């Protein structure tokens, strides 16, 4: 578990290399917020590794969406408490 206790935000996490990155980070112990505009695929990737992965809809070309989504990601990741100490 190389990334245990770490947090990451992956853009484009619904498909391709980014989806593989989401899966790999989660497999290595990271808490991952995956953002994309493809809700069906994004949710499917997140469901593979719940509760370590959550999907958030966000169009990264829209500044207001990015700021709002980032705030949601931070809130989500701070709700996670590991039992390791």
N, CA, C and O of each residue as an XYZ file, in Angstrom:
340
protein
N       0.835     -1.176      0.000
C       0.000      0.000      0.000
C       0.886      1.246      0.000
O       1.126      1.857      1.042
N       1.349      1.597     -1.154
C       2.272      2.717     -1.289
C       1.645      4.074     -1.009
O       2.353      5.013     -0.645
N       0.325      4.197     -1.172
C      -0.333      5.494     -1.029
C      -1.276      5.566      0.171
O      -2.119      6.459      0.244
N      -1.140      4.650      1.093
C      -2.031      4.612      2.258
C      -1.996      5.951      2.990
O      -0.928      6.485      3.292
N      -3.183      6.478      3.267
C      -3.291      7.745      3.967
C      -3.206      8.968      3.079
O      -3.368     10.090      3.560
N      -2.956      8.779      1.802
C      -2.863      9.903      0.862
C      -4.223     10.185      0.256
O      -5.113      9.334      0.270
N      -4.377     11.399     -0.281
C      -5.599     11.796     -0.978
C      -5.217     12.308     -2.350
O      -4.160     12.912     -2.533
N      -6.103     12.057     -3.324
C      -5.832     12.502     -4.688
C      -7.120     12.936     -5.359
O      -8.198     12.428     -5.052
N      -6.994     13.884     -6.280
C      -8.082     14.261     -7.172
C      -7.601     13.939     -8.572
O      -6.528     14.380     -8.985
N      -8.400     13.165     -9.306
C      -8.041     12.774    -10.669
C      -9.084     13.341    -11.619
O     -10.267     13.016    -11.513
N      -8.650     14.188    -12.548
C      -9.569     14.725    -13.551
C      -9.675     13.750    -14.712
O      -8.711     13.063    -15.049
N     -10.852     13.696    -15.318
C     -11.080     12.774    -16.426
C     -11.143     11.332    -15.975
O     -10.896     10.420    -16.763
N     -11.477     11.118    -14.698
C     -11.404      9.793    -14.087
C     -12.417      8.775    -14.555
O     -12.427      7.651    -14.052
N     -13.271      9.126    -15.500
C     -14.302      8.199    -15.959
C     -13.811      7.216    -17.015
O     -14.465      6.205    -17.268
N     -12.670      7.500    -17.633
C     -12.236      6.613    -18.718
C     -10.728      6.706    -18.953
O     -10.041      7.591    -18.441
N     -10.254      5.766    -19.739
C      -8.874      5.781    -20.199
C      -7.828      5.715    -19.099
O      -8.009      5.058    -18.073
N      -6.727      6.416    -19.344
C      -5.603      6.411    -18.413
C      -6.012      6.969    -17.054
O      -5.555      6.480    -16.021
N      -6.862      7.982    -17.046
C      -7.288      8.564    -15.771
C      -8.092      7.564    -14.943
O      -7.921      7.500    -13.725
N      -8.963      6.785    -15.579
C      -9.722      5.755    -14.848
C      -8.772      4.702    -14.293
O      -8.944      4.235    -13.167
N      -7.774      4.331    -15.078
C      -6.777      3.370    -14.601
C      -5.997      3.952    -13.423
O      -5.634      3.227    -12.497
N      -5.743      5.251    -13.460
C      -5.057      5.922    -12.359
C      -5.909      5.897    -11.097
O      -5.401      5.629    -10.009
N      -7.203      6.175    -11.237
C      -8.123      6.114    -10.092
C      -8.059      4.732     -9.451
O      -7.916      4.607     -8.235
N      -8.166      3.702    -10.278
C      -8.149      2.324     -9.765
C      -6.819      1.997     -9.084
O      -6.794      1.393     -8.012
N      -5.721      2.398     -9.714
C      -4.391      2.095     -9.170
C      -4.156      2.818     -7.848
O      -3.652      2.223     -6.896
N      -4.518      4.092     -7.787
C      -4.350      4.846     -6.540
C      -5.161      4.211     -5.420
O      -4.665      4.051     -4.304
N      -6.410      3.846     -5.714
C      -7.265      3.220     -4.695
C      -6.690      1.876     -4.257
O      -6.677      1.555     -3.069
N      -6.220      1.105     -5.214
C      -5.634     -0.204     -4.906
C      -4.420     -0.054     -3.988
O      -4.144     -0.930     -3.168
N      -3.702      1.054     -4.129
C      -2.513      1.302     -3.308
C      -2.825      2.057     -2.019
O      -1.913      2.476     -1.306
N      -4.124      2.233     -1.718
C      -4.511      2.776     -0.432
C      -4.916      4.233     -0.382
O      -5.238      4.741      0.693
N      -4.910      4.922     -1.513
C      -5.283      6.340     -1.518
C      -6.794      6.518     -1.465
O      -7.553      5.633     -1.860
N      -7.208      7.652     -0.980
C      -8.602      8.098     -1.008
C      -8.697      8.993     -2.236
O      -8.024     10.023     -2.289
N      -9.513      8.634     -3.227
C      -9.491      9.289     -4.532
C     -10.826      9.948     -4.859
O     -11.879      9.315     -4.788
N     -10.766     11.226     -5.216
C     -11.912     11.945     -5.755
C     -11.726     11.984     -7.266
O     -10.769     12.574     -7.768
N     -12.636     11.357     -7.978
C     -12.576     11.290     -9.434
C     -13.570     12.286    -10.006
O     -14.745     12.266     -9.640
N     -13.112     13.164    -10.905
C     -14.021     14.135    -11.498
C     -14.051     13.997    -13.009
O     -13.036     13.718    -13.647
N     -15.247     14.202    -13.570
C     -15.452     14.048    -15.009
C     -16.831     14.593    -15.348
O     -17.578     15.004    -14.460
N     -17.165     14.594    -16.629
C     -18.511     14.979    -17.057
C     -19.324     13.776    -17.520
O     -20.515     13.907    -17.800
N     -18.701     12.619    -17.603
C     -19.393     11.384    -17.996
C     -19.869     10.686    -16.726
O     -19.162      9.857    -16.153
N     -21.071     11.035    -16.302
C     -21.565     10.558    -15.012
C     -21.698      9.044    -14.921
O     -21.325      8.455    -13.907
N     -22.219      8.409    -15.958
C     -22.426      6.953    -15.899
C     -21.096      6.220    -15.731
O     -20.964      5.359    -14.861
N     -20.123      6.559    -16.557
C     -18.820      5.893    -16.476
C     -18.075      6.281    -15.208
O     -17.427      5.441    -14.584
N     -18.164      7.545    -14.828
C     -17.490      8.004    -13.620
C     -18.006      7.307    -12.378
O     -17.232      6.915    -11.504
N     -19.323      7.155    -12.305
C     -19.919      6.468    -11.161
C     -19.536      4.993    -11.159
O     -19.284      4.416    -10.101
N     -19.493      4.383    -12.341
C     -19.127      2.963    -12.431
C     -17.706      2.727    -11.932
O     -17.456      1.769    -11.201
N     -16.777      3.591    -12.321
C     -15.391      3.459    -11.856
C     -15.339      3.635    -10.338
O     -14.661      2.875     -9.647
N     -16.047      4.626     -9.825
C     -16.040      4.881     -8.380
C     -16.618      3.706     -7.601
O     -16.108      3.356     -6.537
N     -17.670      3.099     -8.121
C     -18.310      1.986     -7.419
C     -17.404      0.765     -7.306
O     -17.587     -0.065     -6.416
N     -16.432      0.654     -8.201
C     -15.493     -0.468     -8.143
C     -14.637     -0.424     -6.877
O     -14.186     -1.466     -6.400
N     -14.413      0.755     -6.337
C     -13.471      0.887     -5.219
C     -14.050      1.666     -4.039
O     -13.296      2.204     -3.227
N     -15.378      1.733     -3.935
C     -15.967      2.401     -2.771
C     -15.511      1.719     -1.497
O     -15.322      0.503     -1.529
N     -15.323      2.380     -0.412
C     -15.537      3.803     -0.180
C     -14.302      4.662     -0.440
O     -14.319      5.859     -0.156
N     -13.240      4.077     -0.971
C     -12.009      4.843     -1.197
C     -12.097      5.791     -2.382
O     -11.266      6.689     -2.513
N     -13.096      5.607     -3.252
C     -13.246      6.456     -4.430
C     -14.646      7.052     -4.445
O     -15.630      6.363     -4.176
N     -14.723      8.334     -4.761
C     -16.009      8.995     -4.962
C     -15.958      9.741     -6.282
O     -14.923     10.291     -6.658
N     -17.081      9.755     -6.981
C     -17.183     10.464     -8.252
C     -17.878     11.804     -8.039
O     -18.862     11.905     -7.307
N     -17.340     12.830     -8.699
C     -17.929     14.158     -8.677
C     -18.046     14.669    -10.108
O     -17.073     14.641    -10.862
N     -19.235     15.135    -10.481
C     -19.420     15.724    -11.807
C     -18.765     17.100    -11.814
O     -18.988     17.910    -10.914
N     -17.955     17.354    -12.838
C     -17.320     18.664    -12.963
C     -16.825     18.866    -14.385
O     -16.147     18.007    -14.947
N     -17.172     20.009    -14.959
C     -16.637     20.426    -16.249
C     -15.456     21.339    -15.936
O     -15.643     22.481    -15.515
N     -14.242     20.836    -16.141
C     -13.050     21.591    -15.745
C     -12.819     22.840    -16.589
O     -11.925     23.630    -16.285
N     -13.609     23.030    -17.643
C     -13.490     24.261    -18.424
C     -14.291     25.400    -17.786
O     -14.257     26.532    -18.267
N     -15.010     25.093    -16.704
C     -15.836     26.100    -16.024
C     -15.287     26.346    -14.619
O     -15.424     25.513    -13.723
N     -14.671     27.500    -14.454
C     -13.988     27.846    -13.201
C     -14.889     27.681    -11.973
O     -14.465     27.107    -10.970
N     -16.105     28.170    -12.042
C     -17.004     28.089    -10.886
C     -17.271     26.635    -10.504
O     -17.324     26.303     -9.320
N     -17.439     25.767    -11.507
C     -17.653     24.339    -11.222
C     -16.431     23.726    -10.560
O     -16.553     22.929     -9.630
N     -15.261     24.099    -11.039
C     -14.024     23.558    -10.470
C     -13.905     23.950     -8.995
O     -13.602     23.107     -8.152
N     -14.139     25.205     -8.689
C     -14.035     25.666     -7.303
C     -15.054     24.967     -6.406
O     -14.721     24.542     -5.299
N     -16.288     24.847     -6.879
C     -17.325     24.182     -6.092
C     -17.010     22.700     -5.901
O     -17.156     22.164     -4.803
N     -16.579     22.048     -6.970
C     -16.274     20.621     -6.892
C     -15.080     20.366     -5.983
O     -15.085     19.412     -5.205
N     -14.063     21.207     -6.075
C     -12.906     21.041     -5.201
C     -13.329     21.119     -3.736
O     -12.861     20.335     -2.910
N     -14.206     22.056     -3.415
C     -14.694     22.175     -2.036
C     -15.418     20.901     -1.608
O     -15.251     20.444     -0.477
N     -16.219     20.327     -2.504
C     -16.914     19.071     -2.189
C     -15.913     17.929     -1.994
O     -16.081     17.095     -1.104
N     -14.883     17.898     -2.823
C     -13.859     16.850     -2.705
C     -13.142     16.935     -1.361
O     -12.917     15.916     -0.708
N     -12.787     18.138     -0.955
C     -12.105     18.331      0.326
C     -13.015     17.905      1.471
O     -12.574     17.228      2.400
N     -14.281     18.300      1.405
C     -15.233     17.910      2.449
C     -15.371     16.393      2.514
O     -15.349     15.810      3.598
N     -15.513     15.754      1.351
C     -15.651     14.295      1.302
C     -14.416     13.612      1.881
O     -14.538     12.695      2.693
N     -13.241     14.049      1.473
C     -12.024     13.365      1.924
C     -11.759     13.586      3.405
O     -11.139     12.741      4.052
N     -12.213     14.696      3.949
C     -11.980     14.949      5.372
C     -12.937     14.156      6.257
O     -12.712     14.051      7.463
N     -13.993     13.601      5.686
C     -14.938     12.791      6.450
C     -14.407     11.390      6.699
O     -14.957     10.652      7.517
N     -13.354     11.022      6.006
C     -12.796      9.683      6.119
C     -11.825      9.634      7.284
O     -10.904     10.446      7.372
N     -12.031      8.696      8.160
C     -11.119      8.516      9.292
C     -10.692      7.060      9.331
O     -11.520      6.161      9.478
N      -9.419      6.841      9.203
C      -8.886      5.486      9.234
C      -8.816      4.992     10.672
O      -8.642      5.779     11.603
N      -8.949      3.705     10.841
C      -8.838      3.113     12.164
C      -7.406      2.801     12.556
O      -7.175      2.068     13.517
N      -6.444      3.344     11.829
C      -5.040      3.001     12.058
C      -4.353      3.853     13.119
O      -3.138      3.742     13.279
N      -5.053      4.669     13.825
C      -4.330      5.380     14.850
C      -4.755      6.743     15.033
O      -4.211      7.450     15.880
